[in-house]
Amino acid sequence: MGIRRKSGSANSPSYLMSSRRQSRTAQHFIRPLIQRLHAYVPGEQPKIEGLIKLNTNENPYPPSPKVLAAIKKSADARLRLYPNPTAEPLREKLAKFHGCKPENIIVGNGSDELLAMAVRAFVEPVPAPQSSISTRLPGKSVVQFFHPSYSLYPVLASIHGARANAVPLNRDFSFPSMKELKRTRQWDFHAALSFITTPNAPSGCGYSTRSLKEICNAQKGIVVLDEAYADFARENALSLALEYPHVLLARTFSKAYSLCFQRVGYFVGSRQLIAALDKLRDSYNVNGLGQIAALATLDDLPYYRANFQKIIATRNKLSQALRALGIKVFPSQTNFILVRPPRFPASEWLQKLREQKILARWFEAPGLRDFLRISIGTPKETWALVKAIKGILS
């Protein structure tokens, strides 16, 4: 009769399998691409009461009373039901608003969802070195954008395994001329997807439709004009999305229409591009109360347009007051301003303002470390900010 080994002996199969399991951690199962990923960092959300929140570009005024009433009225037994899967009533009303057809519009869970869908729909991941996939098509794996701009763009490229091409703006945050873009060869005119934030965030710089059209004319791949702040600007580029088959326009109900909480955004573009994106859309991707809130918003536009004018007036007064204190303020066509504060590093100003119970936004990224981005609040919040800055300077 043979000698029986103990089940826990060093040479037993069960012991070896257990040892292998113990030598691997959960990290082992995560894709290397995700392990290397630097995720998007949103603005700080206050955890204590009494802070003046000027760090996330929210509209300081509440939604229209008619919108609030529509949401409350809809919080009934229908909450157990799925919402309209394609947001059809909202798309129809948006189509009338923009002078196009419903098939030219897709609605998303905020415009961020649609930006991510655009990367998935129009960009090929970078092929592995051993892959047999052809790489002859130039730019097919490139997600392109100007820098600085929305810091989500490089994150979306990384998640997808695409190549990010960040092209610096001029020092005043204006576009390089077409001649300069061609001369330096930094901008890829064959990029699969180019994001252009217009007006720009975080600088607030506005761009003319003429300059945008020049880029769209030259671009061989898809162009997304990200117009989250268009309602605060002197002009918009909607006409380009309706004119060019390779241009998409991104809009949101968050920044101008006080619906950040509901997460509703949309794209306007050619029927073919919208149909391609719709194939990637999650089922019931926009919640029902969000759809109802957006519909009610479009029924009360005069309320919001009056608020836009109040925000622009406050923005101009704040810019003037800060310049009088010796602070560099960049021209803005958004609901925020970018400033270069004196005497102390911007990161130190961030902390000093926080000690005064005021939140602003500081970016650690190269080219932005010397600046603070300040959202436009109510007049009361704005003058509290000016008073705090005067105290710090004195």
mmCIF file of C-alpha atoms in Angstrom:
data_model
loop_
_atom_site.group_PDB
_atom_site.id
_atom_site.type_symbol
_atom_site.label_atom_id
_atom_site.label_comp_id
_atom_site.label_asym_id
_atom_site.label_seq_id
_atom_site.Cartn_x
_atom_site.Cartn_y
_atom_site.Cartn_z
ATOM 1 C CA MET A 1 0.000 0.000 0.000
ATOM 2 C CA GLY A 2 1.456 3.386 -1.047
ATOM 3 C CA ILE A 3 2.149 6.291 1.273
ATOM 4 C CA ARG A 4 -0.654 8.888 1.268
ATOM 5 C CA ARG A 5 0.453 12.503 0.942
ATOM 6 C CA LYS A 6 -1.152 15.084 3.165
ATOM 7 C CA SER A 7 -3.464 17.333 1.134
ATOM 8 C CA GLY A 8 -1.522 20.397 2.221
ATOM 9 C CA SER A 9 1.959 19.170 1.292
ATOM 10 C CA ALA A 10 4.171 21.438 -0.791
ATOM 11 C CA ASN A 11 3.949 19.168 -3.869
ATOM 12 C CA SER A 12 0.215 18.552 -3.860
ATOM 13 C CA PRO A 13 -1.908 20.024 -6.721
ATOM 14 C CA SER A 14 -4.249 21.739 -4.268
ATOM 15 C CA TYR A 15 -1.341 23.416 -2.496
ATOM 16 C CA LEU A 16 0.176 24.635 -5.788
ATOM 17 C CA MET A 17 -3.155 26.036 -6.992
ATOM 18 C CA SER A 18 -3.690 27.794 -3.669
ATOM 19 C CA SER A 19 -0.172 29.223 -3.807
ATOM 20 C CA ARG A 20 -0.745 30.614 -7.307
ATOM 21 C CA ARG A 21 -4.008 32.224 -6.232
ATOM 22 C CA GLN A 22 -2.299 33.850 -3.259
ATOM 23 C CA SER A 23 0.571 35.157 -5.391
ATOM 24 C CA ARG A 24 -1.880 37.031 -7.665
ATOM 25 C CA THR A 25 -3.728 40.139 -6.552
ATOM 26 C CA ALA A 26 -6.823 41.742 -8.022
ATOM 27 C CA GLN A 27 -4.454 44.085 -9.880
ATOM 28 C CA HIS A 28 -3.411 41.113 -12.020
ATOM 29 C CA PHE A 29 -6.796 41.048 -13.746
ATOM 30 C CA ILE A 30 -6.876 44.744 -14.725
ATOM 31 C CA ARG A 31 -5.802 45.630 -18.265
ATOM 32 C CA PRO A 32 -2.382 47.356 -18.351
ATOM 33 C CA LEU A 33 -3.986 50.222 -20.282
ATOM 34 C CA ILE A 34 -6.357 50.866 -17.366
ATOM 35 C CA GLN A 35 -3.595 50.487 -14.783
ATOM 36 C CA ARG A 36 -1.675 53.302 -16.507
ATOM 37 C CA LEU A 37 -4.753 55.505 -16.946
ATOM 38 C CA HIS A 38 -4.946 58.910 -15.258
ATOM 39 C CA ALA A 39 -8.664 59.435 -14.732
ATOM 40 C CA TYR A 40 -10.523 62.704 -15.239
ATOM 41 C CA VAL A 41 -10.571 64.795 -12.049
ATOM 42 C CA PRO A 42 -13.822 66.751 -11.522
ATOM 43 C CA GLY A 43 -14.041 69.934 -9.476
ATOM 44 C CA GLU A 44 -14.337 69.641 -5.725
ATOM 45 C CA GLN A 45 -17.819 69.019 -4.390
ATOM 46 C CA PRO A 46 -18.311 70.734 -1.001
ATOM 47 C CA LYS A 47 -18.670 68.490 2.023
ATOM 48 C CA ILE A 48 -19.244 71.342 4.448
ATOM 49 C CA GLU A 49 -21.940 74.010 4.411
ATOM 50 C CA GLY A 50 -21.418 77.679 3.747
ATOM 51 C CA LEU A 51 -18.897 77.475 0.897
ATOM 52 C CA ILE A 52 -19.321 79.739 -2.126
ATOM 53 C CA LYS A 53 -18.958 77.314 -5.032
ATOM 54 C CA LEU A 54 -17.196 78.988 -7.971
ATOM 55 C CA ASN A 55 -15.239 75.983 -9.245
ATOM 56 C CA THR A 56 -17.467 73.916 -11.564
ATOM 57 C CA ASN A 57 -19.089 76.457 -13.938
ATOM 58 C CA GLU A 58 -22.648 75.793 -12.819
ATOM 59 C CA ASN A 59 -25.342 78.357 -13.509
ATOM 60 C CA PRO A 60 -25.823 80.324 -10.266
ATOM 61 C CA TYR A 61 -29.565 80.647 -10.916
ATOM 62 C CA PRO A 62 -32.063 77.797 -10.414
ATOM 63 C CA PRO A 63 -34.082 76.174 -13.194
ATOM 64 C CA SER A 64 -37.245 77.895 -14.315
ATOM 65 C CA PRO A 65 -40.181 77.481 -11.885
ATOM 66 C CA LYS A 66 -42.015 75.835 -14.795
ATOM 67 C CA VAL A 67 -39.219 73.254 -15.089
ATOM 68 C CA LEU A 68 -39.290 72.497 -11.369
ATOM 69 C CA ALA A 69 -43.069 72.119 -11.517
ATOM 70 C CA ALA A 70 -42.811 69.721 -14.482
ATOM 71 C CA ILE A 71 -40.279 67.544 -12.628
ATOM 72 C CA LYS A 72 -42.388 67.431 -9.444
ATOM 73 C CA LYS A 73 -45.519 66.604 -11.431
ATOM 74 C CA SER A 74 -43.690 63.711 -13.123
ATOM 75 C CA ALA A 75 -42.478 62.120 -9.879
ATOM 76 C CA ASP A 76 -45.399 59.708 -9.825
ATOM 77 C CA ALA A 77 -46.196 56.073 -10.633
ATOM 78 C CA ARG A 78 -44.395 56.279 -13.970
ATOM 79 C CA LEU A 79 -41.057 56.103 -12.100
ATOM 80 C CA ARG A 80 -41.441 52.315 -12.290
ATOM 81 C CA LEU A 81 -41.456 52.501 -16.114
ATOM 82 C CA TYR A 82 -38.592 52.876 -18.576
ATOM 83 C CA PRO A 83 -38.273 56.295 -20.223
ATOM 84 C CA ASN A 84 -38.542 56.908 -23.963
ATOM 85 C CA PRO A 85 -35.506 54.963 -25.252
ATOM 86 C CA THR A 86 -34.499 57.464 -27.949
ATOM 87 C CA ALA A 87 -35.720 60.652 -26.203
ATOM 88 C CA GLU A 88 -37.951 61.114 -29.248
ATOM 89 C CA PRO A 89 -40.129 64.009 -27.950
ATOM 90 C CA LEU A 90 -37.004 65.903 -26.868
ATOM 91 C CA ARG A 91 -35.262 65.282 -30.185
ATOM 92 C CA GLU A 92 -38.330 66.559 -32.049
ATOM 93 C CA LYS A 93 -38.417 69.758 -29.998
ATOM 94 C CA LEU A 94 -34.657 70.278 -30.343
ATOM 95 C CA ALA A 95 -34.970 69.783 -34.096
ATOM 96 C CA LYS A 96 -37.525 72.597 -34.294
ATOM 97 C CA PHE A 97 -35.311 74.765 -32.079
ATOM 98 C CA HIS A 98 -32.262 74.253 -34.331
ATOM 99 C CA GLY A 99 -34.012 74.129 -37.708
ATOM 100 C CA CYS A 100 -33.149 70.528 -38.570
ATOM 101 C CA LYS A 101 -34.755 67.075 -38.382
ATOM 102 C CA PRO A 102 -34.948 64.688 -35.397
ATOM 103 C CA GLU A 103 -32.604 62.269 -37.194
ATOM 104 C CA ASN A 104 -29.939 64.997 -37.004
ATOM 105 C CA ILE A 105 -29.948 64.803 -33.198
ATOM 106 C CA ILE A 106 -28.908 62.247 -30.594
ATOM 107 C CA VAL A 107 -29.417 62.820 -26.859
ATOM 108 C CA GLY A 108 -27.001 61.538 -24.227
ATOM 109 C CA ASN A 109 -26.443 61.205 -20.506
ATOM 110 C CA GLY A 110 -24.733 64.581 -20.538
ATOM 111 C CA SER A 111 -22.583 65.536 -23.511
ATOM 112 C CA ASP A 112 -19.712 63.563 -21.915
ATOM 113 C CA GLU A 113 -21.399 60.282 -22.846
ATOM 114 C CA LEU A 114 -21.626 61.423 -26.464
ATOM 115 C CA LEU A 115 -17.973 62.524 -26.556
ATOM 116 C CA ALA A 116 -17.008 59.016 -25.407
ATOM 117 C CA MET A 117 -19.314 57.461 -28.016
ATOM 118 C CA ALA A 118 -17.668 59.542 -30.741
ATOM 119 C CA VAL A 119 -14.258 58.101 -29.836
ATOM 120 C CA ARG A 120 -15.654 54.571 -29.961
ATOM 121 C CA ALA A 121 -17.490 55.157 -33.248
ATOM 122 C CA PHE A 122 -14.856 56.977 -35.294
ATOM 123 C CA VAL A 123 -11.406 56.051 -33.917
ATOM 124 C CA GLU A 124 -9.469 52.799 -34.271
ATOM 125 C CA PRO A 125 -7.418 51.737 -31.222
ATOM 126 C CA VAL A 126 -3.679 51.728 -31.836
ATOM 127 C CA PRO A 127 -2.880 48.230 -33.219
ATOM 128 C CA ALA A 128 -0.624 45.990 -31.162
ATOM 129 C CA PRO A 129 2.918 45.646 -32.594
ATOM 130 C CA GLN A 130 2.257 42.054 -33.652
ATOM 131 C CA SER A 131 -1.138 42.882 -35.152
ATOM 132 C CA SER A 132 -1.809 42.266 -38.831
ATOM 133 C CA ILE A 133 -4.197 45.230 -38.976
ATOM 134 C CA SER A 134 -3.167 47.671 -41.697
ATOM 135 C CA THR A 135 -1.685 50.959 -40.481
ATOM 136 C CA ARG A 136 -1.541 52.598 -43.885
ATOM 137 C CA LEU A 137 -4.440 54.970 -43.219
ATOM 138 C CA PRO A 138 -2.901 58.075 -41.589
ATOM 139 C CA GLY A 139 -4.511 59.368 -38.416
ATOM 140 C CA LYS A 140 -7.084 56.602 -38.016
ATOM 141 C CA SER A 141 -6.038 56.049 -34.379
ATOM 142 C CA VAL A 142 -5.652 59.747 -33.485
ATOM 143 C CA VAL A 143 -7.867 61.723 -31.101
ATOM 144 C CA GLN A 144 -6.857 65.350 -31.490
ATOM 145 C CA PHE A 145 -7.514 68.527 -29.524
ATOM 146 C CA PHE A 146 -5.969 71.849 -28.679
ATOM 147 C CA HIS A 147 -4.244 72.372 -25.332
ATOM 148 C CA PRO A 148 -5.345 73.627 -22.918
ATOM 149 C CA SER A 149 -8.944 72.529 -23.339
ATOM 150 C CA TYR A 150 -11.339 70.056 -21.745
ATOM 151 C CA SER A 151 -9.186 67.618 -19.776
ATOM 152 C CA LEU A 152 -11.591 64.734 -20.459
ATOM 153 C CA TYR A 153 -10.417 64.420 -24.092
ATOM 154 C CA PRO A 154 -7.051 62.724 -23.400
ATOM 155 C CA VAL A 155 -8.754 60.434 -20.872
ATOM 156 C CA LEU A 156 -11.243 59.268 -23.510
ATOM 157 C CA ALA A 157 -8.383 58.617 -25.939
ATOM 158 C CA SER A 158 -6.484 56.597 -23.322
ATOM 159 C CA ILE A 159 -9.512 54.514 -22.364
ATOM 160 C CA HIS A 160 -10.013 53.589 -26.010
ATOM 161 C CA GLY A 161 -6.348 52.821 -26.621
ATOM 162 C CA ALA A 162 -6.043 55.613 -29.183
ATOM 163 C CA ARG A 163 -3.238 58.122 -29.654
ATOM 164 C CA ALA A 164 -3.865 61.569 -28.201
ATOM 165 C CA ASN A 165 -2.499 64.539 -30.130
ATOM 166 C CA ALA A 166 -2.536 67.715 -28.017
ATOM 167 C CA VAL A 167 -1.625 70.828 -30.009
ATOM 168 C CA PRO A 168 -0.807 74.004 -28.035
ATOM 169 C CA LEU A 169 -2.898 77.119 -28.456
ATOM 170 C CA ASN A 170 -1.255 80.519 -28.721
ATOM 171 C CA ARG A 171 -0.247 82.203 -25.459
ATOM 172 C CA ASP A 172 -3.469 84.213 -25.486
ATOM 173 C CA PHE A 173 -5.394 80.934 -26.058
ATOM 174 C CA SER A 174 -6.322 81.834 -29.643
ATOM 175 C CA PHE A 175 -5.965 79.344 -32.508
ATOM 176 C CA PRO A 176 -2.669 79.147 -34.361
ATOM 177 C CA SER A 177 -3.211 80.342 -37.923
ATOM 178 C CA MET A 178 -3.845 77.737 -40.603
ATOM 179 C CA LYS A 179 -0.457 78.631 -42.050
ATOM 180 C CA GLU A 180 1.178 77.971 -38.674
ATOM 181 C CA LEU A 181 -0.661 74.672 -38.188
ATOM 182 C CA LYS A 182 0.576 73.485 -41.559
ATOM 183 C CA ARG A 183 4.105 74.793 -41.017
ATOM 184 C CA THR A 184 4.690 73.136 -37.625
ATOM 185 C CA ARG A 185 2.933 69.903 -38.661
ATOM 186 C CA GLN A 186 1.746 69.418 -35.097
ATOM 187 C CA TRP A 187 -1.910 69.454 -36.092
ATOM 188 C CA ASP A 188 -2.932 66.263 -37.891
ATOM 189 C CA PHE A 189 -5.324 67.085 -40.733
ATOM 190 C CA HIS A 190 -5.969 63.339 -41.152
ATOM 191 C CA ALA A 191 -6.842 62.712 -37.483
ATOM 192 C CA ALA A 192 -9.806 60.363 -37.093
ATOM 193 C CA LEU A 193 -11.419 62.681 -34.540
ATOM 194 C CA SER A 194 -10.692 66.285 -33.553
ATOM 195 C CA PHE A 195 -12.319 67.907 -30.512
ATOM 196 C CA ILE A 196 -12.513 71.706 -30.484
ATOM 197 C CA THR A 197 -13.911 73.378 -27.365
ATOM 198 C CA THR A 198 -15.623 76.578 -28.469
ATOM 199 C CA PRO A 199 -15.662 78.813 -26.520
ATOM 200 C CA ASN A 200 -12.583 77.341 -24.933
ATOM 201 C CA ALA A 201 -12.430 75.900 -21.448
ATOM 202 C CA PRO A 202 -10.620 76.669 -19.237
ATOM 203 C CA SER A 203 -9.545 79.963 -20.862
ATOM 204 C CA GLY A 204 -12.988 81.334 -21.790
ATOM 205 C CA CYS A 205 -11.624 82.445 -25.168
ATOM 206 C CA GLY A 206 -14.264 82.685 -27.905
ATOM 207 C CA TYR A 207 -13.634 81.645 -31.512
ATOM 208 C CA SER A 208 -15.266 83.017 -34.635
ATOM 209 C CA THR A 209 -17.347 80.764 -36.856
ATOM 210 C CA ARG A 210 -15.077 81.851 -39.695
ATOM 211 C CA SER A 211 -11.948 80.449 -38.009
ATOM 212 C CA LEU A 212 -13.767 77.242 -37.095
ATOM 213 C CA LYS A 213 -14.990 76.843 -40.660
ATOM 214 C CA GLU A 214 -11.424 77.165 -41.915
ATOM 215 C CA ILE A 215 -10.349 74.225 -39.762
ATOM 216 C CA CYS A 216 -13.421 72.158 -40.687
ATOM 217 C CA ASN A 217 -12.724 72.758 -44.381
ATOM 218 C CA ALA A 218 -9.176 71.446 -44.039
ATOM 219 C CA GLN A 219 -9.940 68.468 -41.792
ATOM 220 C CA LYS A 220 -10.249 64.986 -43.339
ATOM 221 C CA GLY A 221 -11.656 63.236 -40.257
ATOM 222 C CA ILE A 222 -14.558 63.931 -37.883
ATOM 223 C CA VAL A 223 -14.658 67.273 -36.058
ATOM 224 C CA VAL A 224 -16.643 67.718 -32.833
ATOM 225 C CA LEU A 225 -17.302 71.354 -31.941
ATOM 226 C CA ASP A 226 -17.904 71.212 -28.193
ATOM 227 C CA GLU A 227 -20.186 74.166 -27.439
ATOM 228 C CA ALA A 228 -20.976 73.669 -23.753
ATOM 229 C CA TYR A 229 -20.736 77.446 -23.190
ATOM 230 C CA ALA A 230 -22.187 78.745 -26.467
ATOM 231 C CA ASP A 231 -25.100 80.535 -24.783
ATOM 232 C CA PHE A 232 -22.670 82.982 -23.166
ATOM 233 C CA ALA A 233 -20.750 83.696 -26.401
ATOM 234 C CA ARG A 234 -21.171 86.245 -29.183
ATOM 235 C CA GLU A 235 -21.679 83.586 -31.868
ATOM 236 C CA ASN A 236 -22.016 79.840 -32.307
ATOM 237 C CA ALA A 237 -21.141 77.272 -34.973
ATOM 238 C CA LEU A 238 -24.440 75.399 -35.349
ATOM 239 C CA SER A 239 -24.474 76.167 -39.077
ATOM 240 C CA LEU A 240 -21.262 74.171 -39.573
ATOM 241 C CA ALA A 241 -22.808 70.984 -38.165
ATOM 242 C CA LEU A 242 -25.735 71.362 -40.540
ATOM 243 C CA GLU A 243 -23.474 72.171 -43.511
ATOM 244 C CA TYR A 244 -20.609 69.675 -43.281
ATOM 245 C CA PRO A 245 -21.100 65.871 -43.284
ATOM 246 C CA HIS A 246 -18.067 65.348 -41.015
ATOM 247 C CA VAL A 247 -18.887 67.934 -38.299
ATOM 248 C CA LEU A 248 -20.796 67.299 -35.061
ATOM 249 C CA LEU A 249 -21.922 69.968 -32.591
ATOM 250 C CA ALA A 250 -22.082 69.147 -28.870
ATOM 251 C CA ARG A 251 -24.467 70.994 -26.558
ATOM 252 C CA THR A 252 -25.566 70.457 -22.964
ATOM 253 C CA PHE A 253 -28.402 71.468 -20.651
ATOM 254 C CA SER A 254 -25.951 71.661 -17.736
ATOM 255 C CA LYS A 255 -23.986 74.900 -17.955
ATOM 256 C CA ALA A 256 -26.519 77.392 -19.267
ATOM 257 C CA TYR A 257 -29.794 75.700 -18.385
ATOM 258 C CA SER A 258 -29.185 74.778 -14.729
ATOM 259 C CA LEU A 259 -29.702 71.022 -15.192
ATOM 260 C CA CYS A 260 -26.320 69.593 -14.144
ATOM 261 C CA PHE A 261 -28.161 67.288 -11.740
ATOM 262 C CA GLN A 262 -30.162 65.701 -14.562
ATOM 263 C CA ARG A 263 -27.296 65.059 -17.055
ATOM 264 C CA VAL A 264 -28.764 65.814 -20.495
ATOM 265 C CA GLY A 265 -26.642 66.645 -23.543
ATOM 266 C CA TYR A 266 -26.954 66.208 -27.293
ATOM 267 C CA PHE A 267 -25.152 66.167 -30.630
ATOM 268 C CA VAL A 268 -26.323 67.833 -33.843
ATOM 269 C CA GLY A 269 -24.941 66.496 -37.120
ATOM 270 C CA SER A 270 -25.491 64.588 -40.329
ATOM 271 C CA ARG A 271 -28.044 61.785 -40.329
ATOM 272 C CA GLN A 272 -25.344 59.187 -41.136
ATOM 273 C CA LEU A 273 -23.085 60.167 -38.222
ATOM 274 C CA ILE A 274 -26.001 60.313 -35.790
ATOM 275 C CA ALA A 275 -27.182 56.857 -36.933
ATOM 276 C CA ALA A 276 -23.694 55.439 -36.368
ATOM 277 C CA LEU A 277 -23.573 56.867 -32.844
ATOM 278 C CA ASP A 278 -27.060 55.531 -32.108
ATOM 279 C CA LYS A 279 -25.752 51.986 -32.611
ATOM 280 C CA LEU A 280 -23.477 52.507 -29.578
ATOM 281 C CA ARG A 281 -26.033 54.189 -27.361
ATOM 282 C CA ASP A 282 -26.941 52.409 -24.138
ATOM 283 C CA SER A 283 -30.589 51.386 -23.859
ATOM 284 C CA TYR A 284 -32.616 54.063 -22.041
ATOM 285 C CA ASN A 285 -29.465 56.155 -21.670
ATOM 286 C CA VAL A 286 -31.258 59.387 -20.656
ATOM 287 C CA ASN A 287 -33.396 59.259 -17.519
ATOM 288 C CA GLY A 288 -37.065 60.162 -17.818
ATOM 289 C CA LEU A 289 -37.045 63.107 -15.420
ATOM 290 C CA GLY A 290 -34.087 64.543 -17.322
ATOM 291 C CA GLN A 291 -36.016 64.338 -20.580
ATOM 292 C CA ILE A 292 -39.040 66.033 -19.007
ATOM 293 C CA ALA A 293 -36.845 68.773 -17.498
ATOM 294 C CA ALA A 294 -35.156 69.456 -20.844
ATOM 295 C CA LEU A 295 -38.520 69.601 -22.654
ATOM 296 C CA ALA A 296 -39.868 72.075 -20.097
ATOM 297 C CA THR A 297 -36.675 74.142 -20.413
ATOM 298 C CA LEU A 298 -37.236 74.586 -24.143
ATOM 299 C CA ASP A 299 -40.753 75.842 -23.348
ATOM 300 C CA ASP A 300 -39.419 78.646 -21.137
ATOM 301 C CA LEU A 301 -36.386 80.028 -22.992
ATOM 302 C CA PRO A 302 -37.043 83.713 -22.129
ATOM 303 C CA TYR A 303 -36.381 82.896 -18.451
ATOM 304 C CA TYR A 304 -32.971 81.455 -19.287
ATOM 305 C CA ARG A 305 -32.007 84.150 -21.779
ATOM 306 C CA ALA A 306 -32.603 86.761 -19.083
ATOM 307 C CA ASN A 307 -30.266 84.798 -16.798
ATOM 308 C CA PHE A 308 -27.603 84.619 -19.524
ATOM 309 C CA GLN A 309 -27.593 88.398 -19.693
ATOM 310 C CA LYS A 310 -27.294 88.682 -15.904
ATOM 311 C CA ILE A 311 -24.340 86.272 -15.898
ATOM 312 C CA ILE A 312 -22.600 88.136 -18.730
ATOM 313 C CA ALA A 313 -23.104 91.472 -16.925
ATOM 314 C CA THR A 314 -21.700 90.022 -13.686
ATOM 315 C CA ARG A 315 -18.775 88.510 -15.612
ATOM 316 C CA ASN A 316 -17.897 91.883 -17.100
ATOM 317 C CA LYS A 317 -18.139 93.702 -13.752
ATOM 318 C CA LEU A 318 -16.043 91.047 -12.007
ATOM 319 C CA SER A 319 -13.375 91.195 -14.719
ATOM 320 C CA GLN A 320 -13.206 94.971 -14.379
ATOM 321 C CA ALA A 321 -12.969 94.815 -10.579
ATOM 322 C CA LEU A 322 -10.172 92.222 -10.625
ATOM 323 C CA ARG A 323 -8.172 94.124 -13.238
ATOM 324 C CA ALA A 324 -8.395 97.181 -10.991
ATOM 325 C CA LEU A 325 -6.727 95.075 -8.276
ATOM 326 C CA GLY A 326 -3.807 94.241 -10.590
ATOM 327 C CA ILE A 327 -4.999 90.752 -11.509
ATOM 328 C CA LYS A 328 -4.560 89.518 -15.068
ATOM 329 C CA VAL A 329 -7.995 88.544 -16.428
ATOM 330 C CA PHE A 330 -8.321 86.911 -19.843
ATOM 331 C CA PRO A 331 -11.267 87.916 -22.056
ATOM 332 C CA SER A 332 -14.134 85.467 -21.639
ATOM 333 C CA GLN A 333 -17.196 84.413 -23.622
ATOM 334 C CA THR A 334 -18.268 81.816 -21.060
ATOM 335 C CA ASN A 335 -19.758 81.743 -17.556
ATOM 336 C CA PHE A 336 -16.285 81.774 -15.974
ATOM 337 C CA ILE A 337 -13.040 83.711 -16.175
ATOM 338 C CA LEU A 338 -9.408 82.644 -16.161
ATOM 339 C CA VAL A 339 -7.100 84.802 -14.042
ATOM 340 C CA ARG A 340 -3.402 84.985 -13.221
ATOM 341 C CA PRO A 341 -3.241 86.158 -9.594
ATOM 342 C CA PRO A 342 -0.249 88.192 -8.331
ATOM 343 C CA ARG A 343 2.208 87.806 -5.421
ATOM 344 C CA PHE A 344 1.544 84.137 -4.610
ATOM 345 C CA PRO A 345 1.438 80.945 -6.700
ATOM 346 C CA ALA A 346 -2.045 80.165 -7.997
ATOM 347 C CA SER A 347 -2.150 76.997 -5.884
ATOM 348 C CA GLU A 348 -1.579 79.133 -2.783
ATOM 349 C CA TRP A 349 -4.347 81.506 -3.861
ATOM 350 C CA LEU A 350 -6.634 78.479 -4.148
ATOM 351 C CA GLN A 351 -6.000 77.646 -0.499
ATOM 352 C CA LYS A 352 -6.269 81.248 0.696
ATOM 353 C CA LEU A 353 -9.647 81.609 -0.998
ATOM 354 C CA ARG A 354 -10.793 78.324 0.482
ATOM 355 C CA GLU A 355 -9.920 79.660 3.922
ATOM 356 C CA GLN A 356 -12.355 82.467 3.082
ATOM 357 C CA LYS A 357 -14.954 79.785 2.210
ATOM 358 C CA ILE A 358 -14.684 80.329 -1.541
ATOM 359 C CA LEU A 359 -13.983 77.489 -3.982
ATOM 360 C CA ALA A 360 -12.163 78.204 -7.267
ATOM 361 C CA ARG A 361 -10.492 75.778 -9.695
ATOM 362 C CA TRP A 362 -6.742 75.261 -10.088
ATOM 363 C CA PHE A 363 -5.198 72.908 -12.655
ATOM 364 C CA GLU A 364 -1.870 71.225 -12.057
ATOM 365 C CA ALA A 365 -1.357 70.623 -15.784
ATOM 366 C CA PRO A 366 1.612 72.283 -17.532
ATOM 367 C CA GLY A 367 0.680 75.662 -18.953
ATOM 368 C CA LEU A 368 -2.127 76.140 -16.434
ATOM 369 C CA ARG A 369 -0.383 76.100 -13.042
ATOM 370 C CA ASP A 370 -0.191 79.894 -12.895
ATOM 371 C CA PHE A 371 -3.940 80.407 -13.316
ATOM 372 C CA LEU A 372 -7.216 80.087 -11.461
ATOM 373 C CA ARG A 373 -10.548 79.491 -13.150
ATOM 374 C CA ILE A 374 -13.418 81.250 -11.411
ATOM 375 C CA SER A 375 -17.075 80.550 -12.198
ATOM 376 C CA ILE A 376 -19.493 83.473 -12.342
ATOM 377 C CA GLY A 377 -21.791 83.397 -9.343
ATOM 378 C CA THR A 378 -24.615 85.633 -8.228
ATOM 379 C CA PRO A 379 -23.765 89.310 -7.636
ATOM 380 C CA LYS A 380 -23.692 88.614 -3.886
ATOM 381 C CA GLU A 381 -21.232 85.718 -4.334
ATOM 382 C CA THR A 382 -19.156 87.740 -6.768
ATOM 383 C CA TRP A 383 -18.671 90.684 -4.432
ATOM 384 C CA ALA A 384 -17.851 88.293 -1.586
ATOM 385 C CA LEU A 385 -15.068 86.997 -3.838
ATOM 386 C CA VAL A 386 -13.798 90.519 -4.574
ATOM 387 C CA LYS A 387 -13.853 91.371 -0.857
ATOM 388 C CA ALA A 388 -11.890 88.205 -0.034
ATOM 389 C CA ILE A 389 -9.280 88.980 -2.713
ATOM 390 C CA LYS A 390 -8.879 92.515 -1.406
ATOM 391 C CA GLY A 391 -8.316 91.098 2.072
ATOM 392 C CA ILE A 392 -5.675 88.665 0.810
ATOM 393 C CA LEU A 393 -3.863 91.400 -1.122
ATOM 394 C CA SER A 394 -3.846 93.721 1.857
#
